[in-house]
Structures are given as structure tokens and as C-alpha cells.
Amino acid sequence: MTEQIKPVTVLGGGSFGTTLAHLIATAGIPTTLWLRDEKAAESMRSERVNARYLPGLKLHPDLQITTDLQAAVAPASLVLLAIPSSAFRSVLRQIGTVLAGKGVVSTTKGIEQPGFRLMSQIVEEEAPCARVAVLSGPNLAKEIAAGALTASVVASEDQALCREVQRVLGSRTLRIYASQDRLGVELGGALKNVYAIISGMAAALGMGENTRAMLITRALAEMTRFAVHMGADPLTFLGLAGVGDLIVTCVSPQSRNYQVGYALGSGQSLEDSVARLGQVAEGVNTLKVLREKAEQEGVYMPLVAGLHAILFENRTLDQVIGQLMSAEQKQDIDFTRAL
């Protein structure tokens, strides 16, 4: 019964955070949405619409909206984090002690540098007594908000926490599958953003379906190779948090990183492409971090190296494609499960 479920708080008033908070409140669970901007919060309270990120979604009347971080977190048993990676640690530092004993679920798909820290690792560092999970999958916020059938993955070694997240988020239109491979699920969510930029560029340049299928498939092999090297389970990348998330991010015009790539492929500068979006595109920052880490670890990632060369090394797309197509023709799948 929903009346037995304790309050839930969602931190982050972007499209995904707003969608999650609305869905949870719609299920009859006491829900609070926190965001930084008091002007935006007041508008959402009075108009019941997130005009900037989800103008077509009428927010549930019982959803509480606040800018008081401590008050938002204190009563909650489950806290969902939908904060941009650039602000992730600074927010966690303010509430680390308050999160002790609570379930904390990161939905943020990014990597912090220096140190190559995933978001769930930041949670562990700033809130060492929290119970930690990640949520990832092919989850376009606007489609979820519109009631489109969707599935996602919650990953944690804490199986009780996984079941709690499934109870809170599972509905007629949203299925939540569980995984114990937190590392793989989180890496899948972060890495696919890089390849969505490449896919958007390919679409803008009018590349054929064969080419785009090749790029997406090689992207899956490349990101899996890296994740397995870091200790993830390769089978994770055959599921929703791997190939599922990669597909939707690489083919949907709703994907922010795809939009950045499309603008780049249309001849815009990186700065203009990001500024035009008006939202966070995690793939640009992840590209820099991933390129450096791959070189340090000696992991072969030609697509990452190629995109980095285009964006930050003044190489042309034709030059990069020529280099990729003339490279040694290796095995299709060249990673195995470590025994």
C-alpha cells in the first residue's frame, strides 16, 4: 500500500528530475522536488508546470516543490539525484551527514575529473553512511512524462534497496529491472553520451543507414571493451543500460548529445552547438575525461580518439574517418569475461 511507503525526495529540477518526481507523486507517494532557483520554484508551484524543461507536463498537485535543501532531504527515506555532474559533489557536500541510512539513487550520467570519479563514488565519498544505487537506461524524459512504455535499470549490491526503488518507480508504463553491476550500469550511462555526439554528426552529414549502424555497433564494442577493462560485467552491455540506452541516445533527436552532434555536423562550432542547446550535454565533458583515461589505461578506443581530434585537435571529420577506415581490421568482439 502506498500509505506505508515513506517520503521520497528528488534533487534536480531538470527534465528527468521533474519527470521522476511527478511520476512518484502520481503514485500517491509523498514527494518533494528540490531545485536551486527560487524564481523557477515559485513559478512551478503556482503554474504546476516546469516551463523551461517540460512545458507540456502538468505537475501532480500533491508534488511539493522547494529550494530548501536540508528540509527537502530530512524526511525522505529515498533520495533520487538528478543533478548535473558539474554541481553533483557540491550539493552532496551540503547534505552528506543527513543522508546517513537513506537510500540514495544517482540518475546523473557523467564522470568527474580529476580522479575519474563516477557519480555513485562521489555519493560514497560525501555520504559514506548512505545506501547507494544508480538508475540508468533508455529513458527520454519527455516520453516517460507522456506515458510511453519505458524500462530502466536500478543497480546496487544492496538488493533491498533495488526492491525499494522498483516499488517506488514501477508502474503500468515504467518497468524497473535490477542489477548488481553498479559499475557497468553507470559506465554505460556515461559513455554512451560520447557516441551520441558522433551519431548526431553522422545524421547531419547525411551518412547512410549502413554507416550509422556500423558506428553504433562499434561504439557498443568500444564502450564495453573499456568497461570490462575497468571491472564491469560485459553482459550488462547487452541489456537496457548498455545497448538499450546507446540506441535511443544515438538515434533520437530528443537526445541532448545527439543534438550537439547534429549541430556540429551542420557546421556550427562546439561553443555555439552547446550554447544553442541551453541544457547540459554531458557527452562533451565525458569525452575529455574518457580520452585521457583510455590513454592512461591503454584501452583501444578509436571512436573516442577520433571525436576528440575533431573537437579539440583541429582535425577534420574526413581525416578522422579516413584514419578509422584504413586502420587494421581486427576482431569484431575482442573482449571476454574475466574469470
Short mmCIF file of C-alpha atoms in Angstrom, two decimals:
data_model
loop_
_atom_site.label_atom_id
_atom_site.label_comp_id
_atom_site.label_asym_id
_atom_site.label_seq_id
_atom_site.Cartn_x
_atom_site.Cartn_y
_atom_site.Cartn_z
CA MET A 1 0.00 0.00 0.00
CA THR A 2 1.36 3.42 -0.92
CA GLU A 3 0.49 4.88 2.51
CA GLN A 4 3.15 2.59 4.03
CA ILE A 5 5.87 3.99 1.80
CA LYS A 6 7.95 6.75 3.32
CA PRO A 7 8.51 10.11 1.61
CA VAL A 8 10.73 10.41 -1.44
CA THR A 9 12.79 13.43 -2.49
CA VAL A 10 14.16 14.19 -5.95
CA LEU A 11 17.06 16.63 -6.20
CA GLY A 12 17.28 18.44 -9.52
CA GLY A 13 14.59 20.35 -11.40
CA GLY A 14 15.64 19.49 -14.94
CA SER A 15 13.58 17.38 -17.32
CA PHE A 16 14.44 13.99 -15.81
CA GLY A 17 14.23 15.03 -12.16
CA THR A 18 10.88 16.73 -12.74
CA THR A 19 9.54 13.69 -14.58
CA LEU A 20 10.55 11.29 -11.82
CA ALA A 21 9.10 13.49 -9.10
CA HIS A 22 5.81 13.82 -10.98
CA LEU A 23 5.54 10.06 -11.52
CA ILE A 24 6.25 9.24 -7.89
CA ALA A 25 3.74 11.82 -6.66
CA THR A 26 1.17 10.46 -9.12
CA ALA A 27 1.57 7.04 -7.47
CA GLY A 28 0.37 8.54 -4.19
CA ILE A 29 3.78 8.69 -2.53
CA PRO A 30 4.65 11.89 -0.61
CA THR A 31 7.20 13.52 -2.92
CA THR A 32 9.35 16.64 -2.79
CA LEU A 33 11.24 18.14 -5.73
CA TRP A 34 14.21 20.36 -4.91
CA LEU A 35 15.80 22.90 -7.24
CA ARG A 36 18.17 25.81 -6.71
CA ASP A 37 16.29 28.64 -8.43
CA GLU A 38 13.61 30.18 -6.20
CA LYS A 39 12.02 32.06 -9.09
CA ALA A 40 11.64 28.84 -11.07
CA ALA A 41 10.37 27.01 -7.99
CA GLU A 42 7.72 29.65 -7.33
CA SER A 43 6.60 29.50 -10.95
CA MET A 44 6.31 25.71 -10.74
CA ARG A 45 4.34 25.92 -7.50
CA SER A 46 1.85 28.40 -8.90
CA GLU A 47 1.58 27.22 -12.51
CA ARG A 48 2.24 23.50 -11.86
CA VAL A 49 4.46 23.40 -14.96
CA ASN A 50 8.22 23.27 -15.46
CA ALA A 51 8.12 25.85 -18.26
CA ARG A 52 11.80 25.57 -19.18
CA TYR A 53 12.28 21.82 -19.35
CA LEU A 54 8.84 20.18 -19.62
CA PRO A 55 6.33 22.80 -20.76
CA GLY A 56 3.73 20.18 -21.75
CA LEU A 57 3.58 18.33 -18.42
CA LYS A 58 1.06 19.38 -15.78
CA LEU A 59 2.66 18.53 -12.46
CA HIS A 60 0.73 16.50 -9.92
CA PRO A 61 -0.99 18.81 -7.41
CA ASP A 62 0.46 16.94 -4.42
CA LEU A 63 4.08 17.32 -5.55
CA GLN A 64 5.93 19.58 -3.12
CA ILE A 65 8.48 21.97 -4.67
CA THR A 66 11.18 23.69 -2.63
CA THR A 67 14.61 25.32 -2.69
CA ASP A 68 15.36 24.39 0.93
CA LEU A 69 17.83 21.53 0.51
CA GLN A 70 18.03 20.40 4.12
CA ALA A 71 14.26 20.47 4.60
CA ALA A 72 13.75 18.52 1.37
CA VAL A 73 16.11 15.71 2.31
CA ALA A 74 15.49 15.32 6.04
CA PRO A 75 12.16 13.40 6.00
CA ALA A 76 12.89 11.24 2.96
CA SER A 77 13.81 7.56 3.12
CA LEU A 78 14.75 7.55 -0.57
CA VAL A 79 16.59 10.38 -2.36
CA LEU A 80 16.97 10.45 -6.15
CA LEU A 81 19.76 12.60 -7.55
CA ALA A 82 19.17 14.25 -10.94
CA ILE A 83 21.81 16.96 -10.61
CA PRO A 84 24.25 17.88 -13.41
CA SER A 85 27.65 16.29 -12.83
CA SER A 86 29.29 19.71 -12.58
CA ALA A 87 27.27 20.51 -9.43
CA PHE A 88 26.95 16.97 -8.09
CA ARG A 89 29.67 16.99 -5.43
CA SER A 90 28.93 20.50 -4.18
CA VAL A 91 25.30 19.56 -3.48
CA LEU A 92 26.26 16.28 -1.80
CA ARG A 93 28.70 18.06 0.50
CA GLN A 94 25.85 20.11 1.94
CA ILE A 95 23.76 17.08 2.93
CA GLY A 96 26.22 14.20 3.38
CA THR A 97 25.50 13.64 7.07
CA VAL A 98 21.73 13.96 6.55
CA LEU A 99 21.81 11.10 4.04
CA ALA A 100 23.06 8.55 6.59
CA GLY A 101 20.91 5.41 6.40
CA LYS A 102 18.88 6.68 3.45
CA GLY A 103 18.66 5.11 0.01
CA VAL A 104 20.43 7.42 -2.44
CA VAL A 105 19.96 6.76 -6.16
CA SER A 106 22.04 8.60 -8.74
CA THR A 107 20.47 9.18 -12.14
CA THR A 108 23.26 11.53 -13.30
CA LYS A 109 25.28 10.24 -16.27
CA GLY A 110 28.70 11.80 -16.03
CA ILE A 111 32.28 11.40 -14.80
CA GLU A 112 34.16 13.79 -12.53
CA GLN A 113 37.73 14.80 -13.22
CA PRO A 114 40.34 14.73 -11.77
CA GLY A 115 40.23 11.19 -10.47
CA PHE A 116 37.75 9.65 -12.92
CA ARG A 117 35.04 9.50 -10.25
CA LEU A 118 31.61 8.14 -11.13
CA MET A 119 28.61 9.79 -9.50
CA SER A 120 27.89 6.88 -7.15
CA GLN A 121 31.51 7.01 -5.96
CA ILE A 122 31.03 10.68 -5.14
CA VAL A 123 27.96 9.74 -3.10
CA GLU A 124 30.06 7.19 -1.18
CA GLU A 125 32.74 9.80 -0.51
CA GLU A 126 30.41 12.60 0.58
CA ALA A 127 27.74 10.44 2.29
CA PRO A 128 29.64 7.35 3.49
CA CYS A 129 26.72 6.06 5.54
CA ALA A 130 24.15 6.19 2.73
CA ARG A 131 22.86 3.17 0.82
CA VAL A 132 23.85 3.73 -2.82
CA ALA A 133 22.34 2.75 -6.16
CA VAL A 134 22.28 4.04 -9.73
CA LEU A 135 19.41 4.27 -12.20
CA SER A 136 20.08 4.18 -15.94
CA GLY A 137 18.55 3.05 -19.20
CA PRO A 138 16.90 4.26 -22.43
CA ASN A 139 14.92 6.94 -20.64
CA LEU A 140 13.99 10.07 -22.60
CA ALA A 141 12.25 12.26 -20.04
CA LYS A 142 9.59 13.67 -22.35
CA GLU A 143 8.46 10.20 -23.42
CA ILE A 144 8.30 8.96 -19.83
CA ALA A 145 6.29 12.02 -18.85
CA ALA A 146 3.91 11.37 -21.76
CA GLY A 147 3.28 7.80 -20.58
CA ALA A 148 5.27 5.98 -23.26
CA LEU A 149 6.19 2.42 -22.29
CA THR A 150 9.68 2.54 -20.80
CA ALA A 151 12.12 0.40 -18.84
CA SER A 152 15.16 1.24 -16.74
CA VAL A 153 17.75 -0.49 -14.56
CA VAL A 154 18.48 0.08 -10.89
CA ALA A 155 21.89 -1.24 -9.90
CA SER A 156 23.24 -1.87 -6.42
CA GLU A 157 24.69 -4.68 -4.34
CA ASP A 158 22.01 -3.72 -1.82
CA GLN A 159 19.17 -5.87 -3.15
CA ALA A 160 16.69 -4.48 -0.62
CA LEU A 161 17.38 -1.00 -1.97
CA CYS A 162 16.80 -2.25 -5.53
CA ARG A 163 13.42 -3.65 -4.49
CA GLU A 164 12.55 -0.35 -2.82
CA VAL A 165 13.31 1.59 -5.99
CA GLN A 166 11.26 -0.91 -8.01
CA ARG A 167 8.28 -0.39 -5.69
CA VAL A 168 8.52 3.39 -5.86
CA LEU A 169 9.10 3.81 -9.62
CA GLY A 170 7.47 0.74 -11.15
CA SER A 171 4.12 1.43 -12.81
CA ARG A 172 1.91 0.45 -15.77
CA THR A 173 4.20 2.38 -18.09
CA LEU A 174 7.61 2.09 -16.39
CA ARG A 175 9.38 -1.18 -15.56
CA ILE A 176 12.45 -1.20 -13.35
CA TYR A 177 14.85 -4.12 -13.69
CA ALA A 178 17.52 -4.85 -11.09
CA SER A 179 21.26 -5.41 -11.47
CA GLN A 180 24.17 -5.89 -9.11
CA ASP A 181 26.68 -4.48 -11.63
CA ARG A 182 26.63 -0.87 -10.49
CA LEU A 183 29.91 -0.10 -12.25
CA GLY A 184 28.73 -1.42 -15.61
CA VAL A 185 25.33 0.26 -15.46
CA GLU A 186 26.86 3.59 -14.50
CA LEU A 187 29.61 3.43 -17.13
CA GLY A 188 27.04 2.54 -19.78
CA GLY A 189 25.02 5.63 -18.92
CA ALA A 190 28.05 7.92 -19.03
CA LEU A 191 29.92 6.59 -22.04
CA LYS A 192 27.00 6.41 -24.48
CA ASN A 193 26.72 10.21 -24.43
CA VAL A 194 30.03 10.48 -26.29
CA TYR A 195 28.85 8.22 -29.09
CA ALA A 196 25.55 10.09 -29.39
CA ILE A 197 27.57 13.14 -30.47
CA ILE A 198 29.21 11.06 -33.21
CA SER A 199 25.82 9.71 -34.30
CA GLY A 200 24.32 13.19 -34.47
CA MET A 201 27.19 14.36 -36.65
CA ALA A 202 26.71 11.39 -38.97
CA ALA A 203 23.00 12.15 -39.30
CA ALA A 204 23.62 15.82 -40.11
CA LEU A 205 26.14 14.86 -42.77
CA GLY A 206 23.63 12.55 -44.45
CA MET A 207 25.58 9.36 -43.87
CA GLY A 208 23.74 6.18 -44.84
CA GLU A 209 21.99 3.71 -42.57
CA ASN A 210 24.80 1.20 -43.04
CA THR A 211 27.29 3.76 -41.79
CA ARG A 212 25.20 4.74 -38.78
CA ALA A 213 24.60 1.09 -37.87
CA MET A 214 28.33 0.48 -38.08
CA LEU A 215 29.08 3.46 -35.85
CA ILE A 216 26.56 2.46 -33.18
CA THR A 217 27.67 -1.18 -33.17
CA ARG A 218 31.35 -0.30 -32.98
CA ALA A 219 30.50 2.18 -30.25
CA LEU A 220 28.93 -0.66 -28.24
CA ALA A 221 32.05 -2.80 -28.69
CA GLU A 222 34.30 0.10 -27.74
CA MET A 223 32.45 1.15 -24.61
CA THR A 224 32.14 -2.47 -23.49
CA ARG A 225 35.87 -3.03 -24.02
CA PHE A 226 36.61 -0.06 -21.76
CA ALA A 227 34.07 -1.03 -19.10
CA VAL A 228 35.28 -4.64 -18.93
CA HIS A 229 38.83 -3.35 -18.52
CA MET A 230 37.60 -1.28 -15.57
CA GLY A 231 35.93 -4.32 -13.97
CA ALA A 232 32.36 -4.31 -15.29
CA ASP A 233 30.36 -7.34 -16.43
CA PRO A 234 30.23 -7.43 -20.27
CA LEU A 235 26.70 -8.89 -20.15
CA THR A 236 25.46 -5.62 -18.67
CA PHE A 237 26.05 -4.01 -22.06
CA LEU A 238 23.65 -6.39 -23.76
CA GLY A 239 20.83 -5.00 -21.62
CA LEU A 240 18.88 -1.79 -21.14
CA ALA A 241 21.72 0.15 -19.54
CA GLY A 242 24.08 -0.77 -22.38
CA VAL A 243 22.76 -1.31 -25.88
CA GLY A 244 19.27 -0.03 -24.97
CA ASP A 245 20.49 3.34 -23.74
CA LEU A 246 23.06 3.58 -26.55
CA ILE A 247 20.42 3.07 -29.25
CA VAL A 248 17.95 5.65 -28.02
CA THR A 249 20.66 8.24 -27.34
CA CYS A 250 22.25 7.72 -30.76
CA VAL A 251 19.08 7.83 -32.86
CA SER A 252 16.66 10.19 -31.11
CA PRO A 253 16.58 13.92 -31.90
CA GLN A 254 15.39 14.34 -28.29
CA SER A 255 18.84 13.32 -27.06
CA ARG A 256 20.80 16.40 -25.97
CA ASN A 257 24.13 14.90 -27.02
CA TYR A 258 22.70 13.87 -30.39
CA GLN A 259 21.54 17.48 -30.84
CA VAL A 260 25.05 18.78 -30.12
CA GLY A 261 26.48 16.35 -32.67
CA TYR A 262 23.88 17.31 -35.25
CA ALA A 263 24.72 20.99 -34.81
CA LEU A 264 28.42 20.21 -35.17
CA GLY A 265 27.75 18.20 -38.32
CA SER A 266 25.76 21.12 -39.69
CA GLY A 267 28.83 23.35 -39.45
CA GLN A 268 28.35 25.06 -36.08
CA SER A 269 31.20 25.49 -33.63
CA LEU A 270 31.31 23.44 -30.44
CA GLU A 271 30.63 26.54 -28.36
CA ASP A 272 27.60 27.50 -30.45
CA SER A 273 26.32 23.93 -30.51
CA VAL A 274 26.36 23.68 -26.72
CA ALA A 275 25.03 27.22 -26.16
CA ARG A 276 22.17 26.63 -28.60
CA LEU A 277 21.07 23.60 -26.63
CA GLY A 278 20.52 25.59 -23.42
CA GLN A 279 20.88 22.42 -21.32
CA VAL A 280 23.69 20.23 -20.09
CA ALA A 281 25.23 17.88 -22.67
CA GLU A 282 27.32 15.55 -20.53
CA GLY A 283 29.00 13.91 -23.53
CA VAL A 284 31.33 16.84 -24.22
CA ASN A 285 32.88 16.74 -20.74
CA THR A 286 32.85 12.94 -20.66
CA LEU A 287 34.79 12.85 -23.94
CA LYS A 288 37.72 14.73 -22.43
CA VAL A 289 37.80 12.55 -19.32
CA LEU A 290 37.37 9.31 -21.25
CA ARG A 291 40.08 10.11 -23.79
CA GLU A 292 42.59 10.75 -21.02
CA LYS A 293 41.62 7.63 -19.06
CA ALA A 294 41.73 5.39 -22.13
CA GLU A 295 45.26 6.56 -22.88
CA GLN A 296 46.34 6.00 -19.28
CA GLU A 297 44.85 2.50 -19.22
CA GLY A 298 45.97 1.56 -22.73
CA VAL A 299 42.44 0.79 -23.93
CA TYR A 300 41.90 0.98 -27.70
CA MET A 301 39.06 3.49 -28.34
CA PRO A 302 39.32 4.80 -31.92
CA LEU A 303 35.91 6.49 -31.99
CA VAL A 304 36.66 8.40 -28.79
CA ALA A 305 40.09 9.38 -30.12
CA GLY A 306 38.56 10.45 -33.44
CA LEU A 307 35.86 12.63 -31.91
CA HIS A 308 38.40 14.20 -29.55
CA ALA A 309 40.60 15.00 -32.54
CA ILE A 310 37.70 16.73 -34.30
CA LEU A 311 36.54 18.79 -31.32
CA PHE A 312 39.81 19.66 -29.65
CA GLU A 313 42.70 18.95 -32.04
CA ASN A 314 41.58 20.80 -35.19
CA ARG A 315 41.21 17.63 -37.24
CA THR A 316 38.52 17.35 -39.91
CA LEU A 317 35.87 14.65 -40.00
CA ASP A 318 37.17 13.41 -43.35
CA GLN A 319 40.65 12.98 -41.91
CA VAL A 320 39.37 11.05 -38.93
CA ILE A 321 37.10 8.80 -40.99
CA GLY A 322 39.96 8.08 -43.38
CA GLN A 323 42.16 7.05 -40.49
CA LEU A 324 39.45 4.85 -38.98
CA MET A 325 38.70 3.08 -42.27
CA SER A 326 42.38 2.44 -43.01
CA ALA A 327 43.19 1.02 -39.58
CA GLU A 328 43.91 -2.66 -39.09
CA GLN A 329 40.80 -4.85 -39.42
CA LYS A 330 40.61 -6.62 -36.07
CA GLN A 331 38.18 -9.00 -34.35
CA ASP A 332 34.54 -7.95 -34.20
CA ILE A 333 34.22 -8.74 -30.49
CA ASP A 334 37.58 -8.66 -28.72
CA PHE A 335 36.74 -8.72 -25.03
CA THR A 336 35.83 -11.65 -22.79
CA ARG A 337 34.52 -12.08 -19.29
CA ALA A 338 37.36 -12.18 -16.79
CA LEU A 339 37.36 -15.48 -14.94
#
